[in-house]
Coordinates of N, CA, C and O in Angstrom, one line a residue:
E1 N -0.4 -3.0 21.0 CA 0.4 -2.1 20.2 C 1.3 -2.9 19.3 O 1.9 -3.9 19.7
L2 N 1.4 -2.5 18.0 CA 2.3 -3.2 17.1 C 3.6 -2.4 16.9 O 3.7 -1.2 16.8
D3 N 4.7 -3.2 17.0 CA 6.0 -2.6 16.8 C 6.7 -3.3 15.6 O 7.0 -4.5 15.7
L4 N 6.8 -2.6 14.5 CA 7.4 -3.1 13.3 C 8.9 -2.9 13.5 O 9.4 -1.8 13.8
W5 N 9.7 -4.0 13.3 CA 11.1 -3.9 13.4 C 11.8 -4.4 12.2 O 11.4 -5.4 11.6
D6 N 12.8 -3.7 11.7 CA 13.7 -4.2 10.7 C 15.1 -3.7 11.0 O 15.3 -2.8 11.9
D7 N 16.1 -4.1 10.3 CA 17.5 -3.8 10.7 C 17.9 -2.4 10.4 O 19.0 -1.9 10.8
T8 N 17.0 -1.6 9.8 CA 17.3 -0.1 9.7 C 17.2 0.6 11.0 O 17.6 1.7 11.1
R9 N 16.6 -0.1 12.0 CA 16.5 0.5 13.4 C 17.9 0.4 14.1 O 18.0 0.9 15.2
L10 N 18.8 -0.4 13.6 CA 20.1 -0.5 14.3 C 20.8 0.8 14.2 O 20.8 1.5 13.2
R11 N 21.4 1.2 15.3 CA 22.2 2.5 15.4 C 23.7 2.2 15.5 O 24.1 1.1 16.0
A12 N 24.4 3.2 15.1 CA 25.9 3.1 15.2 C 26.3 2.7 16.7 O 25.7 3.3 17.6
G13 N 27.2 1.8 16.8 CA 27.7 1.4 18.1 C 26.9 0.2 18.7 O 27.3 -0.4 19.7
E14 N 25.7 -0.1 18.2 CA 24.9 -1.2 18.8 C 25.5 -2.6 18.3 O 26.1 -2.6 17.2
Q15 N 25.3 -3.6 19.1 CA 25.8 -4.9 18.7 C 24.6 -5.5 17.9 O 23.6 -6.0 18.4
W16 N 24.8 -5.5 16.6 CA 23.7 -5.8 15.7 C 23.2 -7.2 15.9 O 22.0 -7.5 15.8
D17 N 24.1 -8.2 16.1 CA 23.7 -9.6 16.3 C 22.8 -9.7 17.5 O 21.8 -10.3 17.5
V18 N 23.2 -9.0 18.6 CA 22.4 -9.1 19.8 C 21.0 -8.4 19.6 O 20.0 -9.0 20.0
E19 N 21.0 -7.3 18.9 CA 19.7 -6.6 18.6 C 18.8 -7.4 17.7 O 17.6 -7.5 17.9
I20 N 19.4 -8.1 16.7 CA 18.6 -8.9 15.8 C 18.0 -10.1 16.6 O 16.8 -10.4 16.4
K21 N 18.8 -10.7 17.4 CA 18.3 -11.9 18.1 C 17.2 -11.4 19.1 O 16.2 -12.2 19.4
R22 N 17.4 -10.3 19.7 CA 16.4 -9.8 20.7 C 15.1 -9.5 19.9 O 14.0 -9.9 20.4
A23 N 15.1 -8.9 18.8 CA 13.9 -8.6 18.0 C 13.2 -9.9 17.6 O 12.0 -10.0 17.7
L24 N 14.0 -10.9 17.1 CA 13.4 -12.2 16.8 C 12.8 -12.9 18.0 O 11.7 -13.5 17.8
S25 N 13.4 -12.8 19.1 CA 12.8 -13.5 20.3 C 11.5 -12.8 20.8 O 10.7 -13.4 21.4
Q26 N 11.3 -11.6 20.4 CA 10.1 -10.9 20.8 C 9.0 -10.8 19.7 O 7.9 -10.3 19.9
A27 N 9.3 -11.4 18.5 CA 8.4 -11.3 17.4 C 7.3 -12.3 17.5 O 7.4 -13.4 18.0
G28 N 6.1 -11.9 17.0 CA 5.0 -12.7 16.8 C 4.8 -13.2 15.4 O 4.3 -14.2 15.1
V29 N 5.3 -12.3 14.5 CA 5.2 -12.6 13.0 C 6.6 -12.2 12.4 O 7.1 -11.1 12.8
V30 N 7.1 -13.0 11.5 CA 8.3 -12.7 10.8 C 7.9 -12.7 9.3 O 7.3 -13.7 8.8
V31 N 8.3 -11.6 8.6 CA 8.1 -11.6 7.1 C 9.5 -11.6 6.5 O 10.3 -10.8 6.7
A32 N 9.7 -12.7 5.8 CA 11.0 -12.9 5.1 C 10.8 -12.6 3.6 O 9.9 -13.1 2.9
L33 N 11.6 -11.6 3.1 CA 11.6 -11.3 1.7 C 12.7 -12.1 1.0 O 13.9 -11.7 1.1
V34 N 12.3 -13.1 0.3 CA 13.2 -14.1 -0.2 C 13.7 -13.8 -1.6 O 12.9 -13.7 -2.5
S35 N 15.0 -13.7 -1.7 CA 15.7 -13.4 -3.0 C 17.0 -14.2 -2.9 O 17.4 -14.7 -1.9
A36 N 17.7 -14.1 -4.0 CA 19.1 -14.8 -4.1 C 20.0 -14.1 -3.0 O 20.8 -14.8 -2.4
G37 N 19.9 -12.8 -2.9 CA 20.7 -12.1 -1.9 C 20.4 -12.5 -0.5 O 21.3 -12.7 0.3
F38 N 19.2 -12.7 -0.2 CA 18.7 -13.1 1.1 C 19.3 -14.5 1.4 O 20.0 -14.7 2.5
L39 N 19.2 -15.4 0.5 CA 19.7 -16.8 0.7 C 21.2 -16.9 0.6 O 21.8 -17.8 1.1
A40 N 21.9 -15.9 0.0 CA 23.3 -15.9 -0.1 C 24.0 -15.3 1.1 O 25.2 -15.5 1.3
S41 N 23.2 -14.7 2.0 CA 23.8 -14.2 3.2 C 24.1 -15.3 4.2 O 23.2 -16.1 4.7
T42 N 25.4 -15.4 4.6 CA 25.8 -16.3 5.6 C 25.1 -16.2 6.9 O 24.6 -17.1 7.5
Y43 N 24.9 -14.9 7.3 CA 24.2 -14.6 8.6 C 22.8 -15.1 8.5 O 22.3 -15.8 9.5
V44 N 22.1 -14.8 7.4 CA 20.7 -15.3 7.3 C 20.6 -16.8 7.4 O 19.8 -17.4 8.2
M45 N 21.5 -17.5 6.7 CA 21.4 -18.9 6.6 C 21.9 -19.7 7.8 O 21.4 -20.7 8.1
K46 N 22.8 -19.1 8.5 CA 23.4 -19.8 9.7 C 22.7 -19.3 11.0 O 22.7 -20.1 12.0
D47 N 22.2 -18.1 11.1 CA 21.7 -17.6 12.3 C 20.2 -17.3 12.2 O 19.4 -17.8 13.0
E48 N 19.8 -16.4 11.4 CA 18.5 -15.9 11.3 C 17.5 -17.0 10.9 O 16.5 -17.2 11.6
L49 N 17.7 -17.6 9.7 CA 16.7 -18.5 9.2 C 16.5 -19.7 10.1 O 15.3 -20.1 10.4
P50 N 17.5 -20.3 10.6 CA 17.3 -21.5 11.6 C 16.5 -21.1 12.8 O 15.6 -21.8 13.2
A51 N 16.8 -19.9 13.4 CA 16.0 -19.4 14.5 C 14.6 -19.2 14.2 O 13.7 -19.5 14.9
I52 N 14.3 -18.6 13.0 CA 13.0 -18.3 12.6 C 12.2 -19.6 12.3 O 11.1 -19.8 12.8
V53 N 12.8 -20.5 11.6 CA 12.2 -21.8 11.3 C 11.9 -22.6 12.6 O 10.8 -23.2 12.7
R54 N 12.8 -22.6 13.5 CA 12.6 -23.3 14.8 C 11.4 -22.7 15.5 O 10.5 -23.4 16.0
A55 N 11.4 -21.4 15.6 CA 10.3 -20.7 16.3 C 8.9 -20.9 15.6 O 7.9 -21.1 16.2
A56 N 9.0 -20.9 14.3 CA 7.7 -21.2 13.5 C 7.3 -22.6 13.7 O 6.1 -22.9 13.8
S57 N 8.2 -23.5 13.7 CA 7.9 -25.0 13.9 C 7.3 -25.2 15.2 O 6.4 -26.0 15.4
D58 N 7.7 -24.4 16.2 CA 7.2 -24.5 17.6 C 6.0 -23.7 17.8 O 5.6 -23.6 19.0
K59 N 5.5 -23.0 16.8 CA 4.3 -22.2 16.8 C 4.5 -21.0 17.7 O 3.5 -20.4 18.3
Q60 N 5.7 -20.5 17.9 CA 6.0 -19.3 18.7 C 5.9 -18.1 17.8 O 5.6 -17.0 18.4
I61 N 6.0 -18.2 16.5 CA 5.8 -17.1 15.6 C 5.1 -17.6 14.4 O 5.0 -18.8 14.2
Q62 N 4.6 -16.7 13.6 CA 4.1 -17.1 12.3 C 5.1 -16.6 11.2 O 5.4 -15.4 11.2
L63 N 5.5 -17.5 10.4 CA 6.5 -17.1 9.3 C 5.7 -16.9 8.0 O 5.0 -17.8 7.5
L64 N 5.8 -15.7 7.5 CA 5.3 -15.3 6.2 C 6.4 -15.0 5.3 O 7.2 -14.1 5.6
W65 N 6.6 -15.8 4.2 CA 7.7 -15.5 3.3 C 7.2 -15.1 1.9 O 6.2 -15.7 1.4
V66 N 7.8 -14.1 1.4 CA 7.4 -13.5 0.1 C 8.5 -13.8 -0.9 O 9.7 -13.5 -0.6
Y67 N 8.2 -14.5 -2.0 CA 9.2 -14.9 -3.0 C 9.4 -13.7 -3.9 O 8.6 -13.4 -4.8
V68 N 10.4 -12.9 -3.7 CA 10.7 -11.6 -4.3 C 11.3 -11.8 -5.7 O 10.9 -11.2 -6.7
S69 N 12.4 -12.6 -5.7 CA 13.1 -12.8 -7.0 C 13.7 -14.2 -7.0 O 13.9 -14.8 -6.0
S70 N 14.1 -14.7 -8.2 CA 14.5 -16.0 -8.4 C 15.6 -16.4 -7.4 O 16.6 -15.7 -7.3
A71 N 15.3 -17.5 -6.7 CA 16.3 -18.0 -5.6 C 16.0 -19.4 -5.4 O 14.9 -19.9 -5.6
A72 N 17.0 -20.1 -4.8 CA 16.9 -21.5 -4.6 C 16.2 -21.9 -3.2 O 16.7 -22.6 -2.4
W73 N 15.0 -21.3 -3.0 CA 14.3 -21.5 -1.7 C 14.0 -23.0 -1.5 O 13.9 -23.4 -0.3
K74 N 13.9 -23.8 -2.5 CA 13.5 -25.2 -2.4 C 14.6 -26.0 -1.7 O 14.4 -27.1 -1.3
E75 N 15.8 -25.4 -1.7 CA 17.0 -26.0 -1.0 C 17.1 -25.5 0.4 O 18.2 -25.8 1.0
T76 N 16.1 -24.9 1.0 CA 16.2 -24.4 2.3 C 15.0 -24.9 3.1 O 14.0 -25.4 2.6
P77 N 15.0 -24.6 4.4 CA 13.8 -25.0 5.2 C 12.5 -24.3 4.9 O 11.5 -24.7 5.3
L78 N 12.6 -23.2 4.1 CA 11.4 -22.5 3.7 C 10.5 -23.5 2.9 O 9.3 -23.2 2.9
K79 N 11.0 -24.5 2.3 CA 10.2 -25.4 1.5 C 9.1 -26.1 2.3 O 8.1 -26.6 1.8
E80 N 9.3 -26.1 3.7 CA 8.3 -26.7 4.6 C 7.2 -25.7 4.9 O 6.2 -26.2 5.6
F81 N 7.3 -24.5 4.5 CA 6.3 -23.5 4.9 C 5.6 -22.9 3.6 O 6.3 -22.6 2.6
Q82 N 4.3 -22.7 3.7 CA 3.6 -22.2 2.6 C 4.0 -20.7 2.4 O 4.0 -19.9 3.3
A83 N 4.3 -20.4 1.1 CA 4.6 -19.0 0.8 C 3.3 -18.1 0.8 O 2.2 -18.6 0.9
T84 N 3.5 -16.8 0.8 CA 2.4 -15.9 0.8 C 1.6 -15.9 -0.5 O 0.5 -15.3 -0.6
H85 N 2.3 -16.4 -1.5 CA 1.7 -16.3 -2.9 C 2.3 -17.5 -3.7 O 3.1 -18.3 -3.1
D86 N 1.9 -17.7 -4.9 CA 2.4 -18.8 -5.7 C 3.9 -18.8 -5.9 O 4.4 -17.9 -6.6
A87 N 4.6 -19.7 -5.3 CA 6.0 -19.7 -5.3 C 6.6 -20.3 -6.6 O 7.8 -20.4 -6.8
K88 N 5.7 -20.5 -7.6 CA 6.2 -20.9 -8.9 C 6.8 -19.7 -9.7 O 7.5 -19.8 -10.6
R89 N 6.3 -18.5 -9.3 CA 6.6 -17.2 -10.0 C 7.0 -16.1 -8.9 O 6.1 -15.6 -8.3
P90 N 8.2 -15.8 -8.9 CA 8.6 -14.7 -7.9 C 8.0 -13.3 -8.4 O 7.6 -13.2 -9.6
L91 N 7.9 -12.4 -7.5 CA 7.3 -11.1 -7.8 C 8.0 -10.5 -9.0 O 7.4 -9.8 -9.8
A92 N 9.3 -10.6 -9.0 CA 10.1 -10.0 -10.1 C 9.7 -10.4 -11.5 O 9.9 -9.7 -12.5
L93 N 9.1 -11.6 -11.6 CA 8.6 -12.1 -12.9 C 7.2 -11.7 -13.3 O 6.7 -12.0 -14.4
L94 N 6.5 -11.1 -12.3 CA 5.1 -10.8 -12.6 C 5.0 -9.4 -13.2 O 5.8 -8.5 -13.0
S95 N 3.9 -9.2 -13.9 CA 3.6 -7.9 -14.4 C 3.2 -6.9 -13.3 O 2.9 -7.4 -12.2
R96 N 3.3 -5.6 -13.5 CA 3.0 -4.7 -12.4 C 1.6 -4.9 -11.8 O 1.5 -4.9 -10.6
P97 N 0.6 -5.1 -12.6 CA -0.7 -5.3 -12.0 C -0.8 -6.6 -11.2 O -1.4 -6.6 -10.1
E98 N -0.1 -7.6 -11.6 CA 0.0 -8.9 -10.9 C 0.7 -8.7 -9.6 O 0.3 -9.2 -8.5
Q99 N 1.8 -7.9 -9.6 CA 2.6 -7.6 -8.4 C 1.7 -6.9 -7.4 O 1.7 -7.2 -6.2
D100 N 0.9 -5.9 -7.9 CA 0.0 -5.1 -7.0 C -1.0 -6.1 -6.3 O -1.2 -5.9 -5.1
E101 N -1.5 -7.0 -7.1 CA -2.5 -8.0 -6.5 C -1.8 -8.8 -5.4 O -2.4 -9.0 -4.3
V102 N -0.6 -9.3 -5.7 CA 0.1 -10.2 -4.8 C 0.4 -9.4 -3.5 O 0.2 -9.8 -2.4
L103 N 0.9 -8.1 -3.7 CA 1.3 -7.3 -2.6 C 0.1 -7.0 -1.7 O 0.2 -6.9 -0.5
L104 N -1.1 -6.7 -2.3 CA -2.3 -6.5 -1.5 C -2.6 -7.7 -0.7 O -2.9 -7.6 0.5
S105 N -2.5 -8.9 -1.3 CA -2.8 -10.1 -0.6 C -1.8 -10.3 0.6 O -2.2 -10.7 1.7
V106 N -0.5 -10.0 0.3 CA 0.5 -10.2 1.3 C 0.2 -9.2 2.5 O 0.3 -9.6 3.7
A107 N -0.2 -8.0 2.2 CA -0.5 -7.0 3.2 C -1.7 -7.5 4.1 O -1.6 -7.4 5.3
E108 N -2.7 -8.1 3.4 CA -3.8 -8.6 4.2 C -3.4 -9.8 5.1 O -3.8 -9.9 6.2
Q109 N -2.5 -10.7 4.5 CA -2.0 -11.8 5.3 C -1.2 -11.3 6.5 O -1.3 -11.8 7.6
I110 N -0.4 -10.3 6.3 CA 0.4 -9.7 7.4 C -0.6 -9.1 8.5 O -0.4 -9.3 9.7
K111 N -1.6 -8.4 8.0 CA -2.5 -7.8 9.0 C -3.2 -8.9 9.8 O -3.3 -8.8 11.0
H112 N -3.7 -10.0 9.2 CA -4.4 -11.0 9.9 C -3.4 -11.7 10.9 O -3.8 -12.1 12.0
A113 N -2.2 -12.0 10.4 CA -1.2 -12.7 11.3 C -0.8 -11.8 12.5 O -0.7 -12.3 13.6
T114 N -0.7 -10.5 12.3 CA -0.3 -9.6 13.4 C -1.5 -9.5 14.4 O -1.3 -9.5 15.6
L115 N -2.7 -9.5 13.9 CA -3.9 -9.4 14.8 C -3.9 -10.7 15.6 O -4.2 -10.7 16.8
R116 N -3.7 -11.9 15.0 CA -3.7 -13.1 15.7 C -2.6 -13.1 16.8 O -2.8 -13.5 17.9
A117 N -1.4 -12.7 16.4 CA -0.2 -12.6 17.3 C -0.5 -11.7 18.5 O -0.2 -11.9 19.6
T118 N -1.1 -10.5 18.2 CA -1.4 -9.5 19.2 C -2.4 -10.1 20.2 O -2.2 -10.0 21.4
R119 N -3.4 -10.8 19.7 CA -4.4 -11.5 20.6 C -3.7 -12.6 21.5 O -3.9 -12.7 22.6
Q120 N -2.8 -13.3 20.8 CA -2.0 -14.4 21.5 C -1.2 -13.8 22.7 O -1.2 -14.3 23.8
F121 N -0.4 -12.7 22.4 CA 0.4 -12.1 23.4 C -0.5 -11.4 24.5 O -0.1 -11.5 25.6
T122 N -1.6 -10.9 24.1 CA -2.5 -10.3 25.1 C -3.0 -11.3 26.0 O -3.1 -11.2 27.3
S123 N -3.4 -12.5 25.5 CA -4.0 -13.6 26.4 C -2.9 -14.2 27.3 O -3.2 -14.6 28.4
H124 N -1.6 -14.2 26.8 CA -0.6 -14.7 27.7 C -0.2 -13.8 28.8 O 0.3 -14.2 29.8
S125 N -0.4 -12.5 28.6 CA 0.0 -11.5 29.6 C -1.1 -11.3 30.7 O -0.8 -10.7 31.7
N126 N -2.3 -11.8 30.4 CA -3.3 -11.6 31.4 C -3.4 -12.7 32.4 O -2.9 -13.8 32.3

């Protein structure tokens, strides 16, 4: 079974840091939508991204990152990981048909990554 998690699942009164860390610890695939706002977030840069990169480096998760809008990703650990599409041009600079093609490719990559992760978790639980 696939459980998609994002921070919109946080409810009033929950300890968001605890819930985010719990979700990351249980993830098989992480999709990072990279923009200037993403990289400007202190929480992302000090807590989330280091944990994600560590887990991806240790092969505990698969990191898929999508270059959404112009950002200094080359100054981050993301530079060590292949993007889901040509990182020379963020989605925001592509024409609508080009965006559609990239998003279709990203969706297929997410599908394949989640299927691999599901098989991996299934084999570990048996």
